Short mmCIF file of C-alpha atoms in Angstrom, two decimals:
data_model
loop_
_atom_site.label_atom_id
_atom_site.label_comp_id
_atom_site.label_asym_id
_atom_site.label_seq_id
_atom_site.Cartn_x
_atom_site.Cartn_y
_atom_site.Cartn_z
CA UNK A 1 91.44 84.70 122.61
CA UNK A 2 90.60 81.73 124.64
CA UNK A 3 91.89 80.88 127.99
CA UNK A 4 93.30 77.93 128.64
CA UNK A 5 91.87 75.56 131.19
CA UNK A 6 93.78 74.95 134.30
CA UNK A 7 95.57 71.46 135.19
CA UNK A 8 93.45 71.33 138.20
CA UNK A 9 90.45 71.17 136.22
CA UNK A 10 91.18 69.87 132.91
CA UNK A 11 89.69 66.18 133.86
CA UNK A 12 86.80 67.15 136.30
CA UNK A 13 83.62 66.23 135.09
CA UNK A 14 80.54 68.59 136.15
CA UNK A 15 76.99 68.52 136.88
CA UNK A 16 75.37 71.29 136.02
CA UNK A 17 70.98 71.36 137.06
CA UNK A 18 68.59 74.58 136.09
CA UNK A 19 65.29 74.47 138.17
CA UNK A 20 62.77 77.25 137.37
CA UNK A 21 60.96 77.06 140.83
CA UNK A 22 57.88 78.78 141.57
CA UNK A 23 57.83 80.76 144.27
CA UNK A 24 55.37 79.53 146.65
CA UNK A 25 57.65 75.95 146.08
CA UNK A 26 61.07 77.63 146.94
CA UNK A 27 61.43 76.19 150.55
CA UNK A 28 60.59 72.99 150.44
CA UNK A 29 62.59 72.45 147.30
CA UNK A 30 65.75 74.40 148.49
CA UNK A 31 65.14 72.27 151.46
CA UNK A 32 65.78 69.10 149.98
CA UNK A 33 68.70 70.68 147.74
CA UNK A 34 70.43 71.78 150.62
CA UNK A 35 70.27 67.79 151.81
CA UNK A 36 71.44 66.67 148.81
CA UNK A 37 74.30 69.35 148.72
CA UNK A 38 75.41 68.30 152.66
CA UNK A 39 75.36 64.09 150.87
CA UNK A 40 77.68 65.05 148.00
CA UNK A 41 80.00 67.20 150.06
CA UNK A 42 80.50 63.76 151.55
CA UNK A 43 81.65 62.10 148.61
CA UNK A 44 85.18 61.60 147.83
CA UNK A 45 86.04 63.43 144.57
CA UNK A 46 83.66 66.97 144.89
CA UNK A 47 86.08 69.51 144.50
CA UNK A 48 83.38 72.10 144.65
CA UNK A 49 79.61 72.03 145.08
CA UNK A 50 77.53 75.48 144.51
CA UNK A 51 74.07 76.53 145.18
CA UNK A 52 73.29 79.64 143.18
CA UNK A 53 69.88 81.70 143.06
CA UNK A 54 68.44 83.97 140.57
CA UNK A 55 65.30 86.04 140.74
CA UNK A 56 64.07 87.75 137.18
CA UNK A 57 60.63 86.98 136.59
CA UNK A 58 58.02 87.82 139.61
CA UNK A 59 56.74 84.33 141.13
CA UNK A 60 59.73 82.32 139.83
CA UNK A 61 63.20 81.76 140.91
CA UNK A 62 66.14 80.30 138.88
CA UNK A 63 68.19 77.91 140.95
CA UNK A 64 71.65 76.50 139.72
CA UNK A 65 73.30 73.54 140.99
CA UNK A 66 76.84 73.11 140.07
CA UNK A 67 79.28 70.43 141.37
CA UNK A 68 82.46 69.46 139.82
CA UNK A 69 83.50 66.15 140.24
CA UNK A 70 87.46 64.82 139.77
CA UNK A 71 86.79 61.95 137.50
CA UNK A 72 84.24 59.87 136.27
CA UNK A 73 84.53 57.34 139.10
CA UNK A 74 83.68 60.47 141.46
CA UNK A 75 80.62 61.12 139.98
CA UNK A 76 79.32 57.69 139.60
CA UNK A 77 80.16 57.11 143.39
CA UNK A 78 77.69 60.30 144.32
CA UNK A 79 75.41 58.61 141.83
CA UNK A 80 75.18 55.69 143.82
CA UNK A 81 75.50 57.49 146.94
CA UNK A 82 72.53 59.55 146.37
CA UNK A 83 70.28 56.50 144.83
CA UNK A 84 70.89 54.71 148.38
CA UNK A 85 70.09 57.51 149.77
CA UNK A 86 66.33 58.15 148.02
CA UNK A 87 65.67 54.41 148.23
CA UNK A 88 66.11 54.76 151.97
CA UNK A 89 63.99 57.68 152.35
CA UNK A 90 61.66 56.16 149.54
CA UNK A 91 61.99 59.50 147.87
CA UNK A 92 61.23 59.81 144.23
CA UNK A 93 63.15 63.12 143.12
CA UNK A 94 61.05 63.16 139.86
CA UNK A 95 57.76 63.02 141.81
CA UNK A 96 58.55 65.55 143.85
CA UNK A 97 60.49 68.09 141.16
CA UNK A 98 56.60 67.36 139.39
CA UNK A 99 54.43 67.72 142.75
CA UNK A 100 56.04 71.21 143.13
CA UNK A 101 55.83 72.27 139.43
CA UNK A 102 59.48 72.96 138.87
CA UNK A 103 61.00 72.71 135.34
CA UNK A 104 64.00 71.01 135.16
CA UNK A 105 67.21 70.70 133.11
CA UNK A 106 69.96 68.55 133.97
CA UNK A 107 73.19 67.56 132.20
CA UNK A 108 76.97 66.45 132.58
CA UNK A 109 79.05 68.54 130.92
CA UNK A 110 83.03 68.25 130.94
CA UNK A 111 85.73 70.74 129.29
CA UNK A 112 85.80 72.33 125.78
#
């Protein structure tokens, strides 16, 4: 039996992230998620923005990063958003996902 999607969220578009953090890299990287989570709350078209944390294996973490987005021009606004942001900063989020040694894997993903 499948359920049926509700109206409210039959259009919204969502970025979904993994990170396998080590452990000894957990605040500095949940830092800089929690400042990216504050800049998308900001952005017209986040209906909902979570920060979720897992811990199985000893000396790594699981983090989940899940934000729905209303449309497509939502999510390309918090694009933009955040690359202003970075270039501001002169942050490179690649560099720094590397520097700390977490594994990353990021997608869109919209209904089935």
């Amino acid at each position: 039996m499948t359920t049926p999607t509700p109206a409210s969220h039959a259009a919204s578009i969502f970025r979904i992230d993994r990170f396998v953090v080590p452990a000894d890299a957990l605040p500095a990287f949940m830092e800089r998620l929690r400042f990216t989570q504050r800049t998308l709350d900001t952005v017209p078209g986040c209906k909902q923005n979570l920060l979720l944390q897992r811990e199985d294996r000893p000396g790594e973490i699981d983090i989940i990063t899940l934000v729905e987005w209303s449309n497509a021009e939502a999510i390309a606004a918090a694009r933009t958003t955040m690359q202003e942001r970075y270039a501001e900063e002169g942050f490179d989020p690649a560099a720094f996902i590397q520097k700390l040694g977490v594994q990353a894997d990021m997608g869109v993903y919209r209904n089935a």
